Amino acid sequence: MQDLLSVLKRGSEGERLDAAYGLAEFGAPAVPELVATMREEALATIAETEAKTPDNAHGTNPTSGCAALALAAIGAPAAGALAEMLSDEHWWVRAVAAHVLGRLGASAMEAVPTLRTAMSDRHWWVRRNAIETLGTIGVFSAELIADLTAALGDEDYRVRRNAALVLAKSGAASCVAIETLAEMLEDENRYNRFYAAYGLKQIGTPDARDILLRSLFNSRWCSITTKDNIY
């Protein structure tokens, strides 16, 4: 195992990938070392992924490296250790941990309570990723739907967007979110307005459809018609 860990940290890209999947074959015994390496990898990418460009004003999603691939391949035995990383002092590490738990899918069930707590993290990337991962796990309890409904009012538009997308996944079970999604139809972000409408469509109850239709009829019928371009 130690030889593979050494390659994971210092090898070429192809060698690191091979080492990651080799380490995954060890299963649970490899998790502590992989978690420590994943943390190192995450912190090493801060400068690169926080870089802002005209096309990407908020930087890139915190990047997971080869150790994360190994943990995802291990699956459920890694969920508890990844959940513990959601309380790391560095928000970057917390965001990566939330993202990697999403790669486990339903195997990350153990982490659901901690992910729900992470929905209130002080950094929007962590909140955004926690919500996305809860949607990937796909167990929509009444408590989670209440949390997601509350997240539709988050101060960050990316968190609101993911909350709407996950509520859409749960379908009619999210009927309690209808009124809040209706309010989101007036969101300042145009993409969020679309996802609010999409959420109402996917919920699909008569009330949701009525709100959606009223909104569509009240929408501007031709977005390119202006006082300078009447016809």
PDB file of N, CA and C in Angstrom, residues 11-97:
ATOM      1  N   GLY A  11       3.761  10.395  -8.824  1.00  0.00           N
ATOM      2  CA  GLY A  11       3.869   9.831 -10.167  1.00  0.00           C
ATOM      3  C   GLY A  11       3.314  10.750 -11.237  1.00  0.00           C
ATOM      4  N   SER A  12       3.415  10.309 -12.479  1.00  0.00           N
ATOM      5  CA  SER A  12       2.785  11.024 -13.588  1.00  0.00           C
ATOM      6  C   SER A  12       1.267  10.881 -13.465  1.00  0.00           C
ATOM      7  N   GLU A  13       0.550  11.595 -14.298  1.00  0.00           N
ATOM      8  CA  GLU A  13      -0.909  11.537 -14.211  1.00  0.00           C
ATOM      9  C   GLU A  13      -1.422  10.108 -14.396  1.00  0.00           C
ATOM     10  N   GLY A  14      -0.932   9.422 -15.398  1.00  0.00           N
ATOM     11  CA  GLY A  14      -1.367   8.047 -15.631  1.00  0.00           C
ATOM     12  C   GLY A  14      -1.000   7.125 -14.489  1.00  0.00           C
ATOM     13  N   GLU A  15       0.196   7.308 -13.944  1.00  0.00           N
ATOM     14  CA  GLU A  15       0.627   6.475 -12.819  1.00  0.00           C
ATOM     15  C   GLU A  15      -0.231   6.738 -11.586  1.00  0.00           C
ATOM     16  N   ARG A  16      -0.588   7.998 -11.370  1.00  0.00           N
ATOM     17  CA  ARG A  16      -1.428   8.322 -10.213  1.00  0.00           C
ATOM     18  C   ARG A  16      -2.811   7.697 -10.345  1.00  0.00           C
ATOM     19  N   LEU A  17      -3.347   7.712 -11.545  1.00  0.00           N
ATOM     20  CA  LEU A  17      -4.657   7.087 -11.764  1.00  0.00           C
ATOM     21  C   LEU A  17      -4.595   5.589 -11.497  1.00  0.00           C
ATOM     22  N   ASP A  18      -3.575   4.939 -12.018  1.00  0.00           N
ATOM     23  CA  ASP A  18      -3.416   3.502 -11.772  1.00  0.00           C
ATOM     24  C   ASP A  18      -3.257   3.219 -10.283  1.00  0.00           C
ATOM     25  N   ALA A  19      -2.482   4.061  -9.604  1.00  0.00           N
ATOM     26  CA  ALA A  19      -2.277   3.875  -8.171  1.00  0.00           C
ATOM     27  C   ALA A  19      -3.577   4.061  -7.401  1.00  0.00           C
ATOM     28  N   ALA A  20      -4.399   5.015  -7.839  1.00  0.00           N
ATOM     29  CA  ALA A  20      -5.672   5.267  -7.155  1.00  0.00           C
ATOM     30  C   ALA A  20      -6.549   4.025  -7.177  1.00  0.00           C
ATOM     31  N   TYR A  21      -6.676   3.422  -8.341  1.00  0.00           N
ATOM     32  CA  TYR A  21      -7.537   2.242  -8.429  1.00  0.00           C
ATOM     33  C   TYR A  21      -6.895   1.025  -7.772  1.00  0.00           C
ATOM     34  N   GLY A  22      -5.577   0.986  -7.749  1.00  0.00           N
ATOM     35  CA  GLY A  22      -4.908  -0.074  -7.001  1.00  0.00           C
ATOM     36  C   GLY A  22      -5.155   0.061  -5.512  1.00  0.00           C
ATOM     37  N   LEU A  23      -5.116   1.284  -5.004  1.00  0.00           N
ATOM     38  CA  LEU A  23      -5.383   1.518  -3.580  1.00  0.00           C
ATOM     39  C   LEU A  23      -6.835   1.220  -3.232  1.00  0.00           C
ATOM     40  N   ALA A  24      -7.743   1.484  -4.172  1.00  0.00           N
ATOM     41  CA  ALA A  24      -9.157   1.209  -3.914  1.00  0.00           C
ATOM     42  C   ALA A  24      -9.396  -0.269  -3.642  1.00  0.00           C
ATOM     43  N   GLU A  25      -8.566  -1.127  -4.201  1.00  0.00           N
ATOM     44  CA  GLU A  25      -8.731  -2.564  -3.985  1.00  0.00           C
ATOM     45  C   GLU A  25      -8.444  -2.970  -2.538  1.00  0.00           C
ATOM     46  N   PHE A  26      -7.733  -2.135  -1.804  1.00  0.00           N
ATOM     47  CA  PHE A  26      -7.494  -2.425  -0.384  1.00  0.00           C
ATOM     48  C   PHE A  26      -8.742  -2.171   0.461  1.00  0.00           C
ATOM     49  N   GLY A  27      -9.686  -1.393  -0.071  1.00  0.00           N
ATOM     50  CA  GLY A  27     -10.921  -1.126   0.651  1.00  0.00           C
ATOM     51  C   GLY A  27     -10.722  -0.250   1.872  1.00  0.00           C
ATOM     52  N   ALA A  28     -11.470  -0.543   2.933  1.00  0.00           N
ATOM     53  CA  ALA A  28     -11.494   0.291   4.134  1.00  0.00           C
ATOM     54  C   ALA A  28     -10.117   0.577   4.731  1.00  0.00           C
ATOM     55  N   PRO A  29      -9.172  -0.382   4.761  1.00  0.00           N
ATOM     56  CA  PRO A  29      -7.865  -0.077   5.358  1.00  0.00           C
ATOM     57  C   PRO A  29      -7.120   1.080   4.686  1.00  0.00           C
ATOM     58  N   ALA A  30      -7.441   1.357   3.432  1.00  0.00           N
ATOM     59  CA  ALA A  30      -6.755   2.438   2.719  1.00  0.00           C
ATOM     60  C   ALA A  30      -7.388   3.804   2.959  1.00  0.00           C
ATOM     61  N   VAL A  31      -8.574   3.836   3.551  1.00  0.00           N
ATOM     62  CA  VAL A  31      -9.331   5.086   3.655  1.00  0.00           C
ATOM     63  C   VAL A  31      -8.591   6.180   4.421  1.00  0.00           C
ATOM     64  N   PRO A  32      -8.037   5.931   5.612  1.00  0.00           N
ATOM     65  CA  PRO A  32      -7.379   7.031   6.340  1.00  0.00           C
ATOM     66  C   PRO A  32      -6.271   7.718   5.543  1.00  0.00           C
ATOM     67  N   GLU A  33      -5.416   6.930   4.902  1.00  0.00           N
ATOM     68  CA  GLU A  33      -4.332   7.519   4.111  1.00  0.00           C
ATOM     69  C   GLU A  33      -4.878   8.272   2.898  1.00  0.00           C
ATOM     70  N   LEU A  34      -5.913   7.731   2.282  1.00  0.00           N
ATOM     71  CA  LEU A  34      -6.489   8.386   1.111  1.00  0.00           C
ATOM     72  C   LEU A  34      -7.171   9.697   1.481  1.00  0.00           C
ATOM     73  N   VAL A  35      -7.834   9.721   2.626  1.00  0.00           N
ATOM     74  CA  VAL A  35      -8.481  10.952   3.082  1.00  0.00           C
ATOM     75  C   VAL A  35      -7.431  12.037   3.325  1.00  0.00           C
ATOM     76  N   ALA A  36      -6.335  11.665   3.970  1.00  0.00           N
ATOM     77  CA  ALA A  36      -5.263  12.636   4.220  1.00  0.00           C
ATOM     78  C   ALA A  36      -4.678  13.153   2.909  1.00  0.00           C
ATOM     79  N   THR A  37      -4.509  12.250   1.941  1.00  0.00           N
ATOM     80  CA  THR A  37      -3.963  12.655   0.645  1.00  0.00           C
ATOM     81  C   THR A  37      -4.952  13.526  -0.112  1.00  0.00           C
ATOM     82  N   MET A  38      -6.238  13.199  -0.024  1.00  0.00           N
ATOM     83  CA  MET A  38      -7.250  14.006  -0.692  1.00  0.00           C
ATOM     84  C   MET A  38      -7.247  15.428  -0.149  1.00  0.00           C
ATOM     85  N   ARG A  39      -7.062  15.561   1.143  1.00  0.00           N
ATOM     86  CA  ARG A  39      -7.008  16.893   1.753  1.00  0.00           C
ATOM     87  C   ARG A  39      -5.813  17.676   1.206  1.00  0.00           C
ATOM     88  N   GLU A  40      -4.668  17.026   1.114  1.00  0.00           N
ATOM     89  CA  GLU A  40      -3.477  17.677   0.563  1.00  0.00           C
ATOM     90  C   GLU A  40      -3.716  18.100  -0.889  1.00  0.00           C
ATOM     91  N   GLU A  41      -4.325  17.206  -1.659  1.00  0.00           N
ATOM     92  CA  GLU A  41      -4.604  17.519  -3.064  1.00  0.00           C
ATOM     93  C   GLU A  41      -5.546  18.710  -3.182  1.00  0.00           C
ATOM     94  N   ALA A  42      -6.558  18.736  -2.335  1.00  0.00           N
ATOM     95  CA  ALA A  42      -7.528  19.831  -2.388  1.00  0.00           C
ATOM     96  C   ALA A  42      -6.862  21.168  -2.089  1.00  0.00           C
ATOM     97  N   LEU A  43      -6.082  21.215  -1.034  1.00  0.00           N
ATOM     98  CA  LEU A  43      -5.440  22.467  -0.648  1.00  0.00           C
ATOM     99  C   LEU A  43      -4.424  22.929  -1.683  1.00  0.00           C
ATOM    100  N   ALA A  44      -3.829  21.982  -2.399  1.00  0.00           N
ATOM    101  CA  ALA A  44      -2.835  22.330  -3.417  1.00  0.00           C
ATOM    102  C   ALA A  44      -3.459  22.982  -4.648  1.00  0.00           C
ATOM    103  N   THR A  45      -4.787  22.880  -4.803  1.00  0.00           N
ATOM    104  CA  THR A  45      -5.446  23.414  -6.002  1.00  0.00           C
ATOM    105  C   THR A  45      -6.086  24.775  -5.776  1.00  0.00           C
ATOM    106  N   ILE A  46      -5.948  25.335  -4.572  1.00  0.00           N
ATOM    107  CA  ILE A  46      -6.671  26.568  -4.258  1.00  0.00           C
ATOM    108  C   ILE A  46      -6.357  27.678  -5.260  1.00  0.00           C
ATOM    109  N   ALA A  47      -5.080  27.955  -5.475  1.00  0.00           N
ATOM    110  CA  ALA A  47      -4.713  29.068  -6.353  1.00  0.00           C
ATOM    111  C   ALA A  47      -5.246  28.863  -7.767  1.00  0.00           C
ATOM    112  N   GLU A  48      -5.160  27.623  -8.255  1.00  0.00           N
ATOM    113  CA  GLU A  48      -5.587  27.332  -9.629  1.00  0.00           C
ATOM    114  C   GLU A  48      -7.089  27.476  -9.796  1.00  0.00           C
ATOM    115  N   THR A  49      -7.850  26.904  -8.880  1.00  0.00           N
ATOM    116  CA  THR A  49      -9.293  26.871  -9.088  1.00  0.00           C
ATOM    117  C   THR A  49     -10.011  28.103  -8.564  1.00  0.00           C
ATOM    118  N   GLU A  50      -9.329  28.922  -7.769  1.00  0.00           N
ATOM    119  CA  GLU A  50      -9.920  30.202  -7.375  1.00  0.00           C
ATOM    120  C   GLU A  50      -9.641  31.290  -8.397  1.00  0.00           C
ATOM    121  N   ALA A  51      -8.802  30.995  -9.383  1.00  0.00           N
ATOM    122  CA  ALA A  51      -8.465  31.998 -10.393  1.00  0.00           C
ATOM    123  C   ALA A  51      -9.721  32.442 -11.129  1.00  0.00           C
ATOM    124  N   LYS A  52      -9.877  33.735 -11.267  1.00  0.00           N
ATOM    125  CA  LYS A  52     -11.077  34.289 -11.894  1.00  0.00           C
ATOM    126  C   LYS A  52     -10.722  34.848 -13.268  1.00  0.00           C
ATOM    127  N   THR A  53     -11.572  34.563 -14.226  1.00  0.00           N
ATOM    128  CA  THR A  53     -11.393  35.043 -15.589  1.00  0.00           C
ATOM    129  C   THR A  53     -12.666  35.764 -16.009  1.00  0.00           C
ATOM    130  N   PRO A  54     -12.638  36.512 -17.113  1.00  0.00           N
ATOM    131  CA  PRO A  54     -13.866  37.174 -17.573  1.00  0.00           C
ATOM    132  C   PRO A  54     -15.012  36.197 -17.813  1.00  0.00           C
ATOM    133  N   ASP A  55     -14.683  34.962 -18.190  1.00  0.00           N
ATOM    134  CA  ASP A  55     -15.718  33.964 -18.466  1.00  0.00           C
ATOM    135  C   ASP A  55     -16.121  33.170 -17.228  1.00  0.00           C
ATOM    136  N   ASN A  56     -15.376  33.312 -16.148  1.00  0.00           N
ATOM    137  CA  ASN A  56     -15.636  32.505 -14.952  1.00  0.00           C
ATOM    138  C   ASN A  56     -15.323  33.350 -13.721  1.00  0.00           C
ATOM    139  N   ALA A  57     -16.245  34.242 -13.396  1.00  0.00           N
ATOM    140  CA  ALA A  57     -15.981  35.277 -12.402  1.00  0.00           C
ATOM    141  C   ALA A  57     -15.872  34.752 -10.983  1.00  0.00           C
ATOM    142  N   HIS A  58     -16.366  33.540 -10.729  1.00  0.00           N
ATOM    143  CA  HIS A  58     -16.321  33.034  -9.354  1.00  0.00           C
ATOM    144  C   HIS A  58     -15.373  31.853  -9.194  1.00  0.00           C
ATOM    145  N   GLY A  59     -14.536  31.584 -10.201  1.00  0.00           N
ATOM    146  CA  GLY A  59     -13.608  30.471 -10.074  1.00  0.00           C
ATOM    147  C   GLY A  59     -14.266  29.146 -10.420  1.00  0.00           C
ATOM    148  N   THR A  60     -13.520  28.083 -10.233  1.00  0.00           N
ATOM    149  CA  THR A  60     -13.966  26.744 -10.598  1.00  0.00           C
ATOM    150  C   THR A  60     -14.341  25.943  -9.362  1.00  0.00           C
ATOM    151  N   ASN A  61     -15.222  24.981  -9.544  1.00  0.00           N
ATOM    152  CA  ASN A  61     -15.590  24.108  -8.430  1.00  0.00           C
ATOM    153  C   ASN A  61     -14.331  23.500  -7.816  1.00  0.00           C
ATOM    154  N   PRO A  62     -14.196  23.538  -6.481  1.00  0.00           N
ATOM    155  CA  PRO A  62     -13.032  22.918  -5.836  1.00  0.00           C
ATOM    156  C   PRO A  62     -12.736  21.534  -6.408  1.00  0.00           C
ATOM    157  N   THR A  63     -11.504  21.330  -6.796  1.00  0.00           N
ATOM    158  CA  THR A  63     -11.124  20.177  -7.604  1.00  0.00           C
ATOM    159  C   THR A  63     -10.739  18.979  -6.751  1.00  0.00           C
ATOM    160  N   SER A  64     -11.258  17.827  -7.108  1.00  0.00           N
ATOM    161  CA  SER A  64     -10.862  16.589  -6.435  1.00  0.00           C
ATOM    162  C   SER A  64      -9.831  15.868  -7.286  1.00  0.00           C
ATOM    163  N   GLY A  65      -8.818  15.278  -6.641  1.00  0.00           N
ATOM    164  CA  GLY A  65      -7.733  14.627  -7.357  1.00  0.00           C
ATOM    165  C   GLY A  65      -7.863  13.120  -7.393  1.00  0.00           C
ATOM    166  N   CYS A  66      -6.738  12.458  -7.558  1.00  0.00           N
ATOM    167  CA  CYS A  66      -6.736  11.004  -7.723  1.00  0.00           C
ATOM    168  C   CYS A  66      -7.138  10.269  -6.448  1.00  0.00           C
ATOM    169  N   ALA A  67      -6.794  10.819  -5.287  1.00  0.00           N
ATOM    170  CA  ALA A  67      -7.209  10.169  -4.043  1.00  0.00           C
ATOM    171  C   ALA A  67      -8.727  10.112  -3.941  1.00  0.00           C
ATOM    172  N   ALA A  68      -9.393  11.152  -4.436  1.00  0.00           N
ATOM    173  CA  ALA A  68     -10.855  11.162  -4.429  1.00  0.00           C
ATOM    174  C   ALA A  68     -11.421  10.053  -5.303  1.00  0.00           C
ATOM    175  N   LEU A  69     -10.763   9.784  -6.434  1.00  0.00           N
ATOM    176  CA  LEU A  69     -11.203   8.682  -7.292  1.00  0.00           C
ATOM    177  C   LEU A  69     -11.125   7.354  -6.552  1.00  0.00           C
ATOM    178  N   ALA A  70     -10.061   7.170  -5.796  1.00  0.00           N
ATOM    179  CA  ALA A  70      -9.911   5.929  -5.032  1.00  0.00           C
ATOM    180  C   ALA A  70     -10.999   5.804  -3.978  1.00  0.00           C
ATOM    181  N   LEU A  71     -11.285   6.894  -3.277  1.00  0.00           N
ATOM    182  CA  LEU A  71     -12.324   6.859  -2.238  1.00  0.00           C
ATOM    183  C   LEU A  71     -13.696   6.590  -2.847  1.00  0.00           C
ATOM    184  N   ALA A  72     -13.966   7.194  -3.991  1.00  0.00           N
ATOM    185  CA  ALA A  72     -15.245   6.940  -4.656  1.00  0.00           C
ATOM    186  C   ALA A  72     -15.359   5.483  -5.077  1.00  0.00           C
ATOM    187  N   ALA A  73     -14.251   4.897  -5.533  1.00  0.00           N
ATOM    188  CA  ALA A  73     -14.258   3.486  -5.933  1.00  0.00           C
ATOM    189  C   ALA A  73     -14.447   2.567  -4.734  1.00  0.00           C
ATOM    190  N   ILE A  74     -13.941   2.962  -3.582  1.00  0.00           N
ATOM    191  CA  ILE A  74     -14.135   2.164  -2.360  1.00  0.00           C
ATOM    192  C   ILE A  74     -15.599   2.181  -1.945  1.00  0.00           C
ATOM    193  N   GLY A  75     -16.260   3.326  -2.107  1.00  0.00           N
ATOM    194  CA  GLY A  75     -17.691   3.399  -1.854  1.00  0.00           C
ATOM    195  C   GLY A  75     -18.065   3.573  -0.401  1.00  0.00           C
ATOM    196  N   ALA A  76     -19.071   2.825   0.041  1.00  0.00           N
ATOM    197  CA  ALA A  76     -19.656   3.003   1.372  1.00  0.00           C
ATOM    198  C   ALA A  76     -18.636   3.013   2.509  1.00  0.00           C
ATOM    199  N   PRO A  77     -17.599   2.167   2.502  1.00  0.00           N
ATOM    200  CA  PRO A  77     -16.637   2.211   3.609  1.00  0.00           C
ATOM    201  C   PRO A  77     -15.911   3.551   3.748  1.00  0.00           C
ATOM    202  N   ALA A  78     -15.957   4.380   2.714  1.00  0.00           N
ATOM    203  CA  ALA A  78     -15.299   5.688   2.773  1.00  0.00           C
ATOM    204  C   ALA A  78     -16.246   6.806   3.193  1.00  0.00           C
ATOM    205  N   ALA A  79     -17.543   6.526   3.258  1.00  0.00           N
ATOM    206  CA  ALA A  79     -18.527   7.589   3.478  1.00  0.00           C
ATOM    207  C   ALA A  79     -18.346   8.283   4.822  1.00  0.00           C
ATOM    208  N   GLY A  80     -18.106   7.512   5.869  1.00  0.00           N
ATOM    209  CA  GLY A  80     -17.971   8.109   7.195  1.00  0.00           C
ATOM    210  C   GLY A  80     -16.792   9.058   7.289  1.00  0.00           C
ATOM    211  N   ALA A  81     -15.651   8.651   6.743  1.00  0.00           N
ATOM    212  CA  ALA A  81     -14.459   9.504   6.790  1.00  0.00           C
ATOM    213  C   ALA A  81     -14.651  10.764   5.953  1.00  0.00           C
ATOM    214  N   LEU A  82     -15.307  10.631   4.812  1.00  0.00           N
ATOM    215  CA  LEU A  82     -15.587  11.803   3.990  1.00  0.00           C
ATOM    216  C   LEU A  82     -16.555  12.745   4.695  1.00  0.00           C
ATOM    217  N   ALA A  83     -17.536  12.178   5.388  1.00  0.00           N
ATOM    218  CA  ALA A  83     -18.479  13.012   6.137  1.00  0.00           C
ATOM    219  C   ALA A  83     -17.761  13.813   7.217  1.00  0.00           C
ATOM    220  N   GLU A  84     -16.775  13.212   7.852  1.00  0.00           N
ATOM    221  CA  GLU A  84     -16.005  13.928   8.874  1.00  0.00           C
ATOM    222  C   GLU A  84     -15.266  15.121   8.276  1.00  0.00           C
ATOM    223  N   MET A  85     -14.889  15.020   7.011  1.00  0.00           N
ATOM    224  CA  MET A  85     -14.186  16.126   6.359  1.00  0.00           C
ATOM    225  C   MET A  85     -15.080  17.341   6.156  1.00  0.00           C
ATOM    226  N   LEU A  86     -16.377  17.173   6.294  1.00  0.00           N
ATOM    227  CA  LEU A  86     -17.293  18.302   6.151  1.00  0.00           C
ATOM    228  C   LEU A  86     -17.173  19.292   7.308  1.00  0.00           C
ATOM    229  N   SER A  87     -16.411  18.936   8.322  1.00  0.00           N
ATOM    230  CA  SER A  87     -16.155  19.866   9.430  1.00  0.00           C
ATOM    231  C   SER A  87     -14.710  20.373   9.421  1.00  0.00           C
ATOM    232  N   ASP A  88     -13.989  20.147   8.331  1.00  0.00           N
ATOM    233  CA  ASP A  88     -12.604  20.617   8.219  1.00  0.00           C
ATOM    234  C   ASP A  88     -12.553  22.140   8.348  1.00  0.00           C
ATOM    235  N   GLU A  89     -11.438  22.663   8.821  1.00  0.00           N
ATOM    236  CA  GLU A  89     -11.310  24.109   9.016  1.00  0.00           C
ATOM    237  C   GLU A  89     -11.277  24.873   7.701  1.00  0.00           C
ATOM    238  N   HIS A  90     -10.874  24.227   6.620  1.00  0.00           N
ATOM    239  CA  HIS A  90     -10.783  24.896   5.322  1.00  0.00           C
ATOM    240  C   HIS A  90     -12.053  24.629   4.507  1.00  0.00           C
ATOM    241  N   TRP A  91     -12.730  25.704   4.095  1.00  0.00           N
ATOM    242  CA  TRP A  91     -13.955  25.522   3.317  1.00  0.00           C
ATOM    243  C   TRP A  91     -13.672  24.775   2.024  1.00  0.00           C
ATOM    244  N   TRP A  92     -12.469  24.939   1.470  1.00  0.00           N
ATOM    245  CA  TRP A  92     -12.121  24.266   0.221  1.00  0.00           C
ATOM    246  C   TRP A  92     -12.178  22.748   0.386  1.00  0.00           C
ATOM    247  N   VAL A  93     -11.655  22.278   1.500  1.00  0.00           N
ATOM    248  CA  VAL A  93     -11.678  20.838   1.781  1.00  0.00           C
ATOM    249  C   VAL A  93     -13.114  20.377   1.999  1.00  0.00           C
ATOM    250  N   ARG A  94     -13.892  21.166   2.715  1.00  0.00           N
ATOM    251  CA  ARG A  94     -15.293  20.796   2.950  1.00  0.00           C
ATOM    252  C   ARG A  94     -16.056  20.696   1.630  1.00  0.00           C
ATOM    253  N   ALA A  95     -15.808  21.631   0.729  1.00  0.00           N
ATOM    254  CA  ALA A  95     -16.499  21.613  -0.560  1.00  0.00           C
ATOM    255  C   ALA A  95     -16.114  20.391  -1.384  1.00  0.00           C
ATOM    256  N   VAL A  96     -14.836  20.048  -1.375  1.00  0.00           N
ATOM    257  CA  VAL A  96     -14.385  18.857  -2.102  1.00  0.00           C
ATOM    258  C   VAL A  96     -15.003  17.603  -1.501  1.00  0.00           C
ATOM    259  N   ALA A  97     -15.035  17.519  -0.174  1.00  0.00           N
ATOM    260  CA  ALA A  97     -15.612  16.342   0.487  1.00  0.00           C
ATOM    261  C   ALA A  97     -17.079  16.171   0.116  1.00  0.00           C
TER     262      ALA A  97
END
